[in-house]
PDB file of C-alpha atoms in Angstrom:
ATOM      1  CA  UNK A   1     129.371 -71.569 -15.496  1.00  0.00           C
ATOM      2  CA  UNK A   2     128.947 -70.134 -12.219  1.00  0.00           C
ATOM      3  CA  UNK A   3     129.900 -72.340  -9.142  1.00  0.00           C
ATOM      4  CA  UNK A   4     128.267 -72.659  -6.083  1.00  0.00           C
ATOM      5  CA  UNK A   5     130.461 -73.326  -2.810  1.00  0.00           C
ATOM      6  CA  UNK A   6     129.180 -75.917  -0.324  1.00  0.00           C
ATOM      7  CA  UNK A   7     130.103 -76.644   3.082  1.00  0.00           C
ATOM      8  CA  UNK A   8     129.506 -80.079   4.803  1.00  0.00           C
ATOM      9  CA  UNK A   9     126.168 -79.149   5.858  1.00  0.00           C
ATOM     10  CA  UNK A  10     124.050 -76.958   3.343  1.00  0.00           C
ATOM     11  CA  UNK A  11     123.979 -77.742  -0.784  1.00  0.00           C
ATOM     12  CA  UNK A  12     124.134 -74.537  -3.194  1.00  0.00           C
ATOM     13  CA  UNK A  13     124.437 -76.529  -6.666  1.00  0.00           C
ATOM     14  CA  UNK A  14     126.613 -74.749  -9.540  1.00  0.00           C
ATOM     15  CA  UNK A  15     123.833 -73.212 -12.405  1.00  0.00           C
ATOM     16  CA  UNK A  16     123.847 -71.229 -15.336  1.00  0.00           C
ATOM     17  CA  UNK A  17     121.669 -70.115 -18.375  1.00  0.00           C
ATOM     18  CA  UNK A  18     121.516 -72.618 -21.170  1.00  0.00           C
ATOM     19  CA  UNK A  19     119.663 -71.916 -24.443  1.00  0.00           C
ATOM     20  CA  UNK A  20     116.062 -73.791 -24.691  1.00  0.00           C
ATOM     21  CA  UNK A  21     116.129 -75.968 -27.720  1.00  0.00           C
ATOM     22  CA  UNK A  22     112.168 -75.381 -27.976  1.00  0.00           C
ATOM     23  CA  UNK A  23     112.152 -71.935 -28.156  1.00  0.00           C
ATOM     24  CA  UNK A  24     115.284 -70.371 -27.413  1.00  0.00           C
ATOM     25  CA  UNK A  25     113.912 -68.656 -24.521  1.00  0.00           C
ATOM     26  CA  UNK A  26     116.700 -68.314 -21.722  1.00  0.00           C
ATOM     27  CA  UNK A  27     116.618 -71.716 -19.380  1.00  0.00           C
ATOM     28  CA  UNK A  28     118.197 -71.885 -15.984  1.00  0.00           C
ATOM     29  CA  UNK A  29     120.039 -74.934 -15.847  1.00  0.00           C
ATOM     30  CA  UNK A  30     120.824 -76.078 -12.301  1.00  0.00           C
ATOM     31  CA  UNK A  31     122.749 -79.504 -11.289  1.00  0.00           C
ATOM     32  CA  UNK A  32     120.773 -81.889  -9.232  1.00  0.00           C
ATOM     33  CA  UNK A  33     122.125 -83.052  -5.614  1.00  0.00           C
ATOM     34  CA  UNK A  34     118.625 -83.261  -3.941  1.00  0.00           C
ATOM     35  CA  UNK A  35     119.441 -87.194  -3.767  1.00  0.00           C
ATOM     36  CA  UNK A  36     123.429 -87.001  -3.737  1.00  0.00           C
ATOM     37  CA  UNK A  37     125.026 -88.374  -0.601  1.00  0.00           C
ATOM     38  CA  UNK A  38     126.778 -86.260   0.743  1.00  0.00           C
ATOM     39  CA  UNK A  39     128.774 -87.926   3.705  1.00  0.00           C
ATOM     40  CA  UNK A  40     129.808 -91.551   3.484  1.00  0.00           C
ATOM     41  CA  UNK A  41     129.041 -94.205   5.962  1.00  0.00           C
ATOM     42  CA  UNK A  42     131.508 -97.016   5.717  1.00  0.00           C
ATOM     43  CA  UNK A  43     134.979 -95.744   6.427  1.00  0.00           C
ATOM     44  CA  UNK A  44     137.715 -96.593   3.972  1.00  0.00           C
ATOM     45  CA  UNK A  45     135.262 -96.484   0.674  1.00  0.00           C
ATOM     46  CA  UNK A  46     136.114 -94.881  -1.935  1.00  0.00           C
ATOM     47  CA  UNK A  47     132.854 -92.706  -3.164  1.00  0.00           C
ATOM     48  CA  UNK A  48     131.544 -93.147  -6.378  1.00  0.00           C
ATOM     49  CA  UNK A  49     128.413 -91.748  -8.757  1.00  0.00           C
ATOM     50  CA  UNK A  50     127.302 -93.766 -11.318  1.00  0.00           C
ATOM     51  CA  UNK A  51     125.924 -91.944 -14.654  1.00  0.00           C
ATOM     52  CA  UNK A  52     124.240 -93.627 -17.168  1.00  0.00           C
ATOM     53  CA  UNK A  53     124.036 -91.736 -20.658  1.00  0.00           C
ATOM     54  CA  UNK A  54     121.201 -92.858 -23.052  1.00  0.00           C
ATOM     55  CA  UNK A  55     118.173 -92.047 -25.106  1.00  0.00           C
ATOM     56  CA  UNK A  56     115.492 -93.207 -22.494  1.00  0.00           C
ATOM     57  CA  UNK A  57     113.564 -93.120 -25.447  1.00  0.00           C
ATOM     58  CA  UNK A  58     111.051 -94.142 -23.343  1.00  0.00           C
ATOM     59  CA  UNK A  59     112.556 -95.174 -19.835  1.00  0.00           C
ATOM     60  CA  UNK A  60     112.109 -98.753 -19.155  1.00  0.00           C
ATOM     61  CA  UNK A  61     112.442-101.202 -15.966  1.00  0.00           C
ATOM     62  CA  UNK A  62     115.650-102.176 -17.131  1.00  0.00           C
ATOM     63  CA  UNK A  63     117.354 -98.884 -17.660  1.00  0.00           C
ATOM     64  CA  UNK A  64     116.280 -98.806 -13.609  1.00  0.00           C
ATOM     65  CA  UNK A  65     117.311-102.623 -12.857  1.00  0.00           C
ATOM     66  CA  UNK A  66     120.707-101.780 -14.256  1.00  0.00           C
ATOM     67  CA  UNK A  67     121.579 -99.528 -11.386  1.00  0.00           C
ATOM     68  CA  UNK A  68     120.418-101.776  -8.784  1.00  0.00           C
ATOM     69  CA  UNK A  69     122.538-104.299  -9.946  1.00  0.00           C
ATOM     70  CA  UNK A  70     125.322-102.262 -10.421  1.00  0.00           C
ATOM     71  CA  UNK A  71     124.416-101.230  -6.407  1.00  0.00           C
ATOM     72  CA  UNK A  72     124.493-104.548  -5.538  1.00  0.00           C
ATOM     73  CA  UNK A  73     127.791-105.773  -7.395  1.00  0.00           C
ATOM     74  CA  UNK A  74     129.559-102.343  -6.184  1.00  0.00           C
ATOM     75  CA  UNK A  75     128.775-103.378  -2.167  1.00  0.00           C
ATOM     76  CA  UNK A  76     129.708-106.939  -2.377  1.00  0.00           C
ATOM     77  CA  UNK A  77     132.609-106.995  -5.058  1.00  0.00           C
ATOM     78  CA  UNK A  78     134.744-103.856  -4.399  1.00  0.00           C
ATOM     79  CA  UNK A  79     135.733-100.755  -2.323  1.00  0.00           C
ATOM     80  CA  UNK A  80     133.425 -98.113  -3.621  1.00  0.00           C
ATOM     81  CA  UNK A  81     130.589 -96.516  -1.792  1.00  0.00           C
ATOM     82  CA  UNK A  82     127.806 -95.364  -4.011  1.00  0.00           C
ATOM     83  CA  UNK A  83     126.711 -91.686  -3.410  1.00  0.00           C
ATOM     84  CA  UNK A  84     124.342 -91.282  -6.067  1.00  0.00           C
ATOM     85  CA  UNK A  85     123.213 -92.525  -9.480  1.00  0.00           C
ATOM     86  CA  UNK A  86     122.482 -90.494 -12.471  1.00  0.00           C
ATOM     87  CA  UNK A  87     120.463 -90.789 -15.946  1.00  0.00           C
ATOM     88  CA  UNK A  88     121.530 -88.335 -18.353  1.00  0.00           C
ATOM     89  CA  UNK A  89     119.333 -88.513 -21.541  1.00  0.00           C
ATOM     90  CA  UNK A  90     121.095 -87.397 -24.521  1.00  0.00           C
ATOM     91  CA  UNK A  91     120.630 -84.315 -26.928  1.00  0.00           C
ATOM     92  CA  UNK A  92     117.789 -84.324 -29.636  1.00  0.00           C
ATOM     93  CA  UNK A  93     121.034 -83.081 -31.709  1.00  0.00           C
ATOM     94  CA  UNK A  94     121.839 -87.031 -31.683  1.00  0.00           C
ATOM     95  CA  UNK A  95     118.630 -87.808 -33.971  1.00  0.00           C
ATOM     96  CA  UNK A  96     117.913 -90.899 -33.466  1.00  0.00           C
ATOM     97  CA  UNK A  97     115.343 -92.300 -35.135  1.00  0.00           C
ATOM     98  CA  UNK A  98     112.455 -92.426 -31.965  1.00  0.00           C
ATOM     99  CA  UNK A  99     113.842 -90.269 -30.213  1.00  0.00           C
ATOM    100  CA  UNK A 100     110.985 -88.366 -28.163  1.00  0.00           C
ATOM    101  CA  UNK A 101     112.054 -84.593 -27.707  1.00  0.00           C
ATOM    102  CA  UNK A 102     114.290 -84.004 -24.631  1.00  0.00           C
ATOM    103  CA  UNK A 103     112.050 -82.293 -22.407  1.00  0.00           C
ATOM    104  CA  UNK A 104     109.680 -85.161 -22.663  1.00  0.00           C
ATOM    105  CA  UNK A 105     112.341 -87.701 -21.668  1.00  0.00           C
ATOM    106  CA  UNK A 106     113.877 -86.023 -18.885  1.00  0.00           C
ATOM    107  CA  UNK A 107     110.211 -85.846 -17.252  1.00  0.00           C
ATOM    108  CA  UNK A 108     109.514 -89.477 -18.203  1.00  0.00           C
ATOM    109  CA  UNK A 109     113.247 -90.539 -16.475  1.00  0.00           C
ATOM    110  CA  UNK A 110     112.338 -87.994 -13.892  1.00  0.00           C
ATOM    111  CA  UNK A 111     108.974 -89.835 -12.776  1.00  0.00           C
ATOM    112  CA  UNK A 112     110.583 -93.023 -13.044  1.00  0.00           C
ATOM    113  CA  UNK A 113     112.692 -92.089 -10.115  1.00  0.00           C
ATOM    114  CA  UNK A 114     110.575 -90.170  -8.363  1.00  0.00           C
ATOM    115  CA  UNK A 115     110.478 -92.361  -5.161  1.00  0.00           C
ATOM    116  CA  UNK A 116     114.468 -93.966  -5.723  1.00  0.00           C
ATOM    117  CA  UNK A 117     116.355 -92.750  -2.628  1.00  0.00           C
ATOM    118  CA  UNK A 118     119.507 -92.259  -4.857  1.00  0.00           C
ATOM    119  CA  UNK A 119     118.642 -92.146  -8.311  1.00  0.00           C
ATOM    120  CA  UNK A 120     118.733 -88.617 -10.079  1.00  0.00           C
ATOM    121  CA  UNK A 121     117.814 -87.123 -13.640  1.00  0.00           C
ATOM    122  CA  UNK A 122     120.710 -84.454 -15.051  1.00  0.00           C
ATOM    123  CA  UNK A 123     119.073 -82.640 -18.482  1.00  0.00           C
ATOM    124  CA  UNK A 124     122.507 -81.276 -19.086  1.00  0.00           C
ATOM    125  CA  UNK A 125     122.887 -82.823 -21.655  1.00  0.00           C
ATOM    126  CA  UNK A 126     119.337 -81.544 -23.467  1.00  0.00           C
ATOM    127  CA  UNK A 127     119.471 -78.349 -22.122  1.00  0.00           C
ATOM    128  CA  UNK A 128     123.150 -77.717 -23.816  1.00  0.00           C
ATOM    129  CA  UNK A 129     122.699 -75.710 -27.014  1.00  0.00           C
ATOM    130  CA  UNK A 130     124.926 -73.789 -29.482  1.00  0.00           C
ATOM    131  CA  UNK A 131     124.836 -69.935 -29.988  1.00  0.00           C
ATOM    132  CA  UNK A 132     121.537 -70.391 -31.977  1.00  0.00           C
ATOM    133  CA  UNK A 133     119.842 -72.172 -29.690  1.00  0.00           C
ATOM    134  CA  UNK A 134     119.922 -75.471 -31.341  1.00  0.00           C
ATOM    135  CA  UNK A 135     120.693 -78.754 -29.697  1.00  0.00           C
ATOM    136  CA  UNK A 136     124.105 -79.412 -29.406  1.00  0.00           C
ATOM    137  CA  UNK A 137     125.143 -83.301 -28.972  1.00  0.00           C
ATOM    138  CA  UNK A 138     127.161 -83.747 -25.838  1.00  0.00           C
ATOM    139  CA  UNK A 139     129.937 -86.817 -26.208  1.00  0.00           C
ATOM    140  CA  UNK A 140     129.924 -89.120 -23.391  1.00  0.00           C
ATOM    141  CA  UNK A 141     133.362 -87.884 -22.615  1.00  0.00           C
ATOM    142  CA  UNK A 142     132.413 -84.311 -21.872  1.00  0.00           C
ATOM    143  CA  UNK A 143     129.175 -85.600 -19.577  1.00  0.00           C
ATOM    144  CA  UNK A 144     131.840 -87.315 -17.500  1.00  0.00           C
ATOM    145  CA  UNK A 145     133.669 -84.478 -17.365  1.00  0.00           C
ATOM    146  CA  UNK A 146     130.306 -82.400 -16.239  1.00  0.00           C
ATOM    147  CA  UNK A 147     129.622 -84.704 -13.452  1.00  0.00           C
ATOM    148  CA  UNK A 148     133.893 -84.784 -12.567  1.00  0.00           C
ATOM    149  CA  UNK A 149     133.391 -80.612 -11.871  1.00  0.00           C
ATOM    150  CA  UNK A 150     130.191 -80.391 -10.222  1.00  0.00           C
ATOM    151  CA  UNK A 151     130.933 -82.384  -8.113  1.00  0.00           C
ATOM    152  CA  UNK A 152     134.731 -82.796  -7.221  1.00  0.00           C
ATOM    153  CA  UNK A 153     135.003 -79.410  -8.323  1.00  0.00           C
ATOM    154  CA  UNK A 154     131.890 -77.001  -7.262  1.00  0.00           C
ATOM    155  CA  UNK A 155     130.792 -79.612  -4.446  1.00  0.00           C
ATOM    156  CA  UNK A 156     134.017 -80.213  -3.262  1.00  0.00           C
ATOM    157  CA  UNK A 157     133.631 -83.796  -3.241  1.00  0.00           C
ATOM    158  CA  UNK A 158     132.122 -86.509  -0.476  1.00  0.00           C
ATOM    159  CA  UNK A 159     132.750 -86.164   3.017  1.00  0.00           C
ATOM    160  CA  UNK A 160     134.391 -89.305   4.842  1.00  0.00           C
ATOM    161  CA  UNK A 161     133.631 -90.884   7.587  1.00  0.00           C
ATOM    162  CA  UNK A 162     136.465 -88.980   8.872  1.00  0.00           C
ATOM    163  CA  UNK A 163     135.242 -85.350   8.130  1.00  0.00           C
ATOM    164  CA  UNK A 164     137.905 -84.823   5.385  1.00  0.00           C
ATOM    165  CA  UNK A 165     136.237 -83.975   1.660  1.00  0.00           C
ATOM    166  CA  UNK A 166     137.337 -87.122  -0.936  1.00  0.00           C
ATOM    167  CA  UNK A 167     137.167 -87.019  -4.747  1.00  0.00           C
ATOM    168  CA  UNK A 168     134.173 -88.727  -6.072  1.00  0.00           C
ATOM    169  CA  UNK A 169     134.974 -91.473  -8.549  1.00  0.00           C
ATOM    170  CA  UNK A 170     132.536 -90.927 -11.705  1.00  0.00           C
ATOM    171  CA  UNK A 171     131.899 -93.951 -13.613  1.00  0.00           C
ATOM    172  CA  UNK A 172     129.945 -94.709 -16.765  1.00  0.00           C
ATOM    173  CA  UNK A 173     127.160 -97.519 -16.771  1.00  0.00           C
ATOM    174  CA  UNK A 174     126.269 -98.844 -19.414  1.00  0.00           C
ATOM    175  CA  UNK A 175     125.178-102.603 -21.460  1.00  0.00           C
ATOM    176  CA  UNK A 176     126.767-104.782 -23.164  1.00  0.00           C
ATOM    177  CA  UNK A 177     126.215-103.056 -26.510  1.00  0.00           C
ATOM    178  CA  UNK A 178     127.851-100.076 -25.927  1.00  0.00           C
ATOM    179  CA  UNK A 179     130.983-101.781 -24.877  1.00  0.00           C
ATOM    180  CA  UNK A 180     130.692-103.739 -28.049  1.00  0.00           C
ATOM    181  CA  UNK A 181     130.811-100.669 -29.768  1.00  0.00           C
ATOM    182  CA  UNK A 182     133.718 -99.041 -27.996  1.00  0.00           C
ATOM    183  CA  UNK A 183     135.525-102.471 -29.544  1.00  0.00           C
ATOM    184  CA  UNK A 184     134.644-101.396 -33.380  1.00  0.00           C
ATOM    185  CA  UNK A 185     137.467 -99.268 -34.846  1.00  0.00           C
ATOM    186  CA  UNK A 186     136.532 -95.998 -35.944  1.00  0.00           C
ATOM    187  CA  UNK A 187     133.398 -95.985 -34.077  1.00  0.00           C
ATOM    188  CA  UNK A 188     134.490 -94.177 -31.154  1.00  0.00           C
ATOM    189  CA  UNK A 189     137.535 -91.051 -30.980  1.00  0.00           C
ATOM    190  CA  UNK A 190     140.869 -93.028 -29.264  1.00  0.00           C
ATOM    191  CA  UNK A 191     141.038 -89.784 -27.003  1.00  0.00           C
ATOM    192  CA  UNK A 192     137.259 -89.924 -25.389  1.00  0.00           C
ATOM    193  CA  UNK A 193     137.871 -93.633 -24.736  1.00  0.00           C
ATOM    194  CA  UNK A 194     141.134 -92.539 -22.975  1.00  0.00           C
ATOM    195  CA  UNK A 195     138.780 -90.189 -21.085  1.00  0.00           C
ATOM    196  CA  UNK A 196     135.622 -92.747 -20.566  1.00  0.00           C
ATOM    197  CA  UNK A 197     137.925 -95.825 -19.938  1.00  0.00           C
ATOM    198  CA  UNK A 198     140.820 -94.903 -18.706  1.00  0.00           C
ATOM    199  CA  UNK A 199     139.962 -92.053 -16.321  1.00  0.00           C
ATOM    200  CA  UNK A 200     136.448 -92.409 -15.020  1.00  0.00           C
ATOM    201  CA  UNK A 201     136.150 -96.473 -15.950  1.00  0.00           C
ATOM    202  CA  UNK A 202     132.479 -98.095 -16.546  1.00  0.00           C
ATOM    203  CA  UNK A 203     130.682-101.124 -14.751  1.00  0.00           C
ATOM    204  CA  UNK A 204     129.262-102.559 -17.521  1.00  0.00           C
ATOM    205  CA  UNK A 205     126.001-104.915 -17.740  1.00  0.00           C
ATOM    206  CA  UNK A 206     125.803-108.123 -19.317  1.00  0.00           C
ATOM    207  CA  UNK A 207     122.838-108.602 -22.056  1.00  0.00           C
ATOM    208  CA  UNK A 208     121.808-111.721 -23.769  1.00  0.00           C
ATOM    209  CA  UNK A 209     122.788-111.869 -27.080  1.00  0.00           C
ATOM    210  CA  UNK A 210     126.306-109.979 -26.470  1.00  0.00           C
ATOM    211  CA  UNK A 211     130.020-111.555 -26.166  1.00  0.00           C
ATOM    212  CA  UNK A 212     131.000-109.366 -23.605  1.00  0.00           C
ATOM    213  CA  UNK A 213     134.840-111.065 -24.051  1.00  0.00           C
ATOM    214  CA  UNK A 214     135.044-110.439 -27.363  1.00  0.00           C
ATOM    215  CA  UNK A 215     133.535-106.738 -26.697  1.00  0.00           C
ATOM    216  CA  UNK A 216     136.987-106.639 -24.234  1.00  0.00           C
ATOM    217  CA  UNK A 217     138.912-108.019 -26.294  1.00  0.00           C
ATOM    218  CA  UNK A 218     140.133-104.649 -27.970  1.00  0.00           C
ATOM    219  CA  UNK A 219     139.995-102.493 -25.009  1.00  0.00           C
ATOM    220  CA  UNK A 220     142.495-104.717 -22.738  1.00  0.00           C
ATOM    221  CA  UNK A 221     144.462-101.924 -22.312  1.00  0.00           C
ATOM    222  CA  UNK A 222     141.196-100.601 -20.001  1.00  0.00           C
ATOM    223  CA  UNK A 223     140.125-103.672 -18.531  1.00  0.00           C
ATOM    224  CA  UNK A 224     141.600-102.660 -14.827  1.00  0.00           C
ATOM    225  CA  UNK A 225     138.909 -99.667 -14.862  1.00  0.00           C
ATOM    226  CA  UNK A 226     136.025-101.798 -16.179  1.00  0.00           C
ATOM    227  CA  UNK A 227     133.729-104.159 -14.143  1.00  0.00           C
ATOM    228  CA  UNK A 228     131.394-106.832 -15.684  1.00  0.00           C
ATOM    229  CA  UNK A 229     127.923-107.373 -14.137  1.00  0.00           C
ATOM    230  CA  UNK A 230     126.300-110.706 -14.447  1.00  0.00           C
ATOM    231  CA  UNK A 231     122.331-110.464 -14.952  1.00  0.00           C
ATOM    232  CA  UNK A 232     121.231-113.462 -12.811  1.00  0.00           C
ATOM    233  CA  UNK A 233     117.710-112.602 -13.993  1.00  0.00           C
ATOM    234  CA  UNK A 234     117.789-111.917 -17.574  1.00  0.00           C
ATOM    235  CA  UNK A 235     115.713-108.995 -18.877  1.00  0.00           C
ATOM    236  CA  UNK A 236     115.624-107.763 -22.653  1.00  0.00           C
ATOM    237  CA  UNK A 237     113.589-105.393 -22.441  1.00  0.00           C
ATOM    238  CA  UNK A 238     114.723-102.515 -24.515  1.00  0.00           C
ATOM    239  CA  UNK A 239     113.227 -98.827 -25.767  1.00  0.00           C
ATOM    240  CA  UNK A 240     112.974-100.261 -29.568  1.00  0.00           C
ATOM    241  CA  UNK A 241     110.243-103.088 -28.425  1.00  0.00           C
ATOM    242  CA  UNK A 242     108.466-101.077 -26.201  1.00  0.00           C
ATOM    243  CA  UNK A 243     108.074 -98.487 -28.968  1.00  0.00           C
ATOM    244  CA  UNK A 244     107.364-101.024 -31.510  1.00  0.00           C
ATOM    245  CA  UNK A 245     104.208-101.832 -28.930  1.00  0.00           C
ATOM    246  CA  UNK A 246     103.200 -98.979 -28.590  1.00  0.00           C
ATOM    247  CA  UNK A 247     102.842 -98.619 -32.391  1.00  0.00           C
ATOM    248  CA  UNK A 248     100.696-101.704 -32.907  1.00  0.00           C
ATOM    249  CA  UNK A 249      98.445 -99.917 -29.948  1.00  0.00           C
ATOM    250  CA  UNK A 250      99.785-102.963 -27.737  1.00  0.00           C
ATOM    251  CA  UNK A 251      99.688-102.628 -23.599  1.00  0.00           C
ATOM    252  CA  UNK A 252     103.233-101.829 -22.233  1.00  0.00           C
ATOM    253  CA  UNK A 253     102.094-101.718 -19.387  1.00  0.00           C
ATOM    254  CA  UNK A 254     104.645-103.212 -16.447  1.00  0.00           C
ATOM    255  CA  UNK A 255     107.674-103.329 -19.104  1.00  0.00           C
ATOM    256  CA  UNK A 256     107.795 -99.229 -18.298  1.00  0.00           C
ATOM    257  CA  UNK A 257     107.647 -97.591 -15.695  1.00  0.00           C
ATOM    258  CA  UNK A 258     104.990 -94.767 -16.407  1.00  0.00           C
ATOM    259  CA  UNK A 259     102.661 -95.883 -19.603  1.00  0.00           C
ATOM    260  CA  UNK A 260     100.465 -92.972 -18.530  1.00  0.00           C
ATOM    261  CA  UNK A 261     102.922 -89.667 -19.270  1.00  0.00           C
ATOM    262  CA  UNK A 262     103.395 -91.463 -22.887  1.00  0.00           C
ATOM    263  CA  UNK A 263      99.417 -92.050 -22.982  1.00  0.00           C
ATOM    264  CA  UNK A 264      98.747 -88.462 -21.853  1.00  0.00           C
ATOM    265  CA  UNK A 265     101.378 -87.138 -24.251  1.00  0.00           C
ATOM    266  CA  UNK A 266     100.925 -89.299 -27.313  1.00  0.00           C
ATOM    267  CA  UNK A 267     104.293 -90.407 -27.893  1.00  0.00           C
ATOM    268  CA  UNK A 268     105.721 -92.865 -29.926  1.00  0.00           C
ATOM    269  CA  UNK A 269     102.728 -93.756 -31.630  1.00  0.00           C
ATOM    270  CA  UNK A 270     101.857 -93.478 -35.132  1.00  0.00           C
ATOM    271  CA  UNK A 271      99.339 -91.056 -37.140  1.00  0.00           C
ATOM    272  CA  UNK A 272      96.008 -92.391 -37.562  1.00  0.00           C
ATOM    273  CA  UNK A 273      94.729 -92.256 -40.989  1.00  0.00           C
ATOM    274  CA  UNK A 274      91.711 -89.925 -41.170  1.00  0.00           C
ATOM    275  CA  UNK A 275      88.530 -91.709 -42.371  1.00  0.00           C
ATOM    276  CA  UNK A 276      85.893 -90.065 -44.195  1.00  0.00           C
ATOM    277  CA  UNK A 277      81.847 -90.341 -42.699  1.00  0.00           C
ATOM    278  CA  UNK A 278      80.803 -92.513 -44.900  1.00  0.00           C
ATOM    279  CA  UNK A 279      83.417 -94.955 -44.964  1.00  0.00           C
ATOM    280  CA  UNK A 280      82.364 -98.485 -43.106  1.00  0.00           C
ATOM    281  CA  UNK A 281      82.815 -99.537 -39.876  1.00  0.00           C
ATOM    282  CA  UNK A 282      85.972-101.940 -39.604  1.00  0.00           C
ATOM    283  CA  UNK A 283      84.107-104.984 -37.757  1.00  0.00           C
ATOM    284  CA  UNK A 284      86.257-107.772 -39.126  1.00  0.00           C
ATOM    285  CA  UNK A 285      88.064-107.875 -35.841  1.00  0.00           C
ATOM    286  CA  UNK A 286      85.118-109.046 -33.938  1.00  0.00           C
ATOM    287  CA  UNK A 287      83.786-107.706 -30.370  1.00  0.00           C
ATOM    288  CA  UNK A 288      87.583-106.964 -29.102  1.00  0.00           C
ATOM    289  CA  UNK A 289      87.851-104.632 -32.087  1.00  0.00           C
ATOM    290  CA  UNK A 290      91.175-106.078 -32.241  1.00  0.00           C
ATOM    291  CA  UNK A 291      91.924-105.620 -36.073  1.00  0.00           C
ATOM    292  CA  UNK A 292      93.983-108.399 -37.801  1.00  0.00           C
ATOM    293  CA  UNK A 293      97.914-107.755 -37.851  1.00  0.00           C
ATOM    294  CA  UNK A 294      99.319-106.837 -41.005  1.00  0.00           C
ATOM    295  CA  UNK A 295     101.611-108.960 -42.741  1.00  0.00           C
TER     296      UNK A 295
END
């Protein structure tokens, strides 16, 4: 990787060449900082970049909500400064089943933040390929680690309030699932939760449905670099219902942010059957041609 120097005034962002997992044509990669604060206002913060790692398979209001929130909760609740906030969509290596390709997520993510004053989209992480030029999955460890270089490493860091550079602190966000998951044994290597947890820490959001104690529970050891955010308005929406609307042809409209890339692009949907000429016209489902639901 070849790094960029910055001083406290211009931004020359570290790039390199990654392999394109559509064709394997040569892609620039190049780390975003368009948004990235770069000098702190309020003296004796420490600065911190959130980065939330996900499918985004699509985006939805919540996946947005969730850093608000986590803005919120940081300024009133503890002595960080937020700098920046990052989605990182993961590798089409991590096959998931709806998984859209990459490129199509990062420019759905990428619209949805299109007027945020702070929020950011990183492809790293479907950009990264292996000699072949197939996807390669990224762990969550390693993205922290990504973020950690570019920018306490290439960047330099934040400036304070007092002209001298700081370390960034990067932290994971994240639901109440994923913690829950952390908590299963086997599920996750003991050495990237060293990493995740005990390094970089995550502010974790609370979800109906989850026991966020019992998700602690197993990871007390941690629980000094993790911070639990209350949703006073709860919100469940998640990528797997909005899909599963947009399968049965239903409106999703104002549970996403931009219905119309996934219209224009035909995601998520499934394969119409082809129908012959002379087959009938379905009119069971009256003047709404709204056909009955299947069992």
């Amino acid at each position: 990787m070849t790094s960029g120097s910055i001083d406290s005034g211009t931004q020359t962002p570290s790039a390199h060449i990654e392999q394109s997992p559509l064709d394997g044509a040569q892609t620039p990669y190049t780390f975003p900082t368009h948004k990235l604060k770069r000098r702190q206002t309020q003296p004796g913060k420490t600065p911190l970049v959130l980065v939330a790692c996900g499918s985004f398979s699509p985006i939805t209001y919540l996946h947005l909500r969730m850093f608000e929130m986590a803005s919120d909760f940081v300024r009133f609740n503890t002595d960080f400064e937020v700098c920046a906030g990052y989605l990182s969509p993961v590798s089409d290596a991590y096959k998931k089943v709806g998984l859209a390709p990459g490129h199509h997520r990062v420019n759905m993510c990428s619209r949805a933040v299109e007027h945020s004053p702070w929020l950011m989209v990183d492809p790293y992480e479907t950009v990264n390929c292996d000699e072949n030029g197939q996807p390669q999955y990224v762990p969550t460890a390693k993205v922290l680690r990504h973020f950690d270089h570019e920018i306490n490493t290439v960047l330099g860091g934040i400036e304070g309030t007092d002209g001298q550079m700081r370390k960034a602190r990067i932290a994971l966000l994240a639901g109440a699932d994923l913690v829950m998951s952390m908590g299963e044994p086997g599920l996750w290597a003991p050495k990237d939760l060293d990493t995740i947890l005990g390094q970089y820490g995550a502010f974790i959001i609370e979800r109906s449905g989850t026991d966020i104690d019992e998700a602690l529970a197993s990871l007390r050891q941690y629980e000094h670099n993790i911070w639990v955010i209350s949703q006073v308005i709860q919100n469940d929406i998640s990528s797997t219902k909005v899909r599963l609307f947009l399968k049965k042809d239903l409106s999703v409209r104002y549970l996403i942010p931009d219905p119309v890339y996934i219209e224009e692009h035909g995601l998520f949907q499934e394969p119409k059957p082809n129908k012959s000429r002379d087959n009938t016209p379905d009119v069971t489902a009256g003047p709404s041609n709204q056909k009955p639901a299947k069992g």
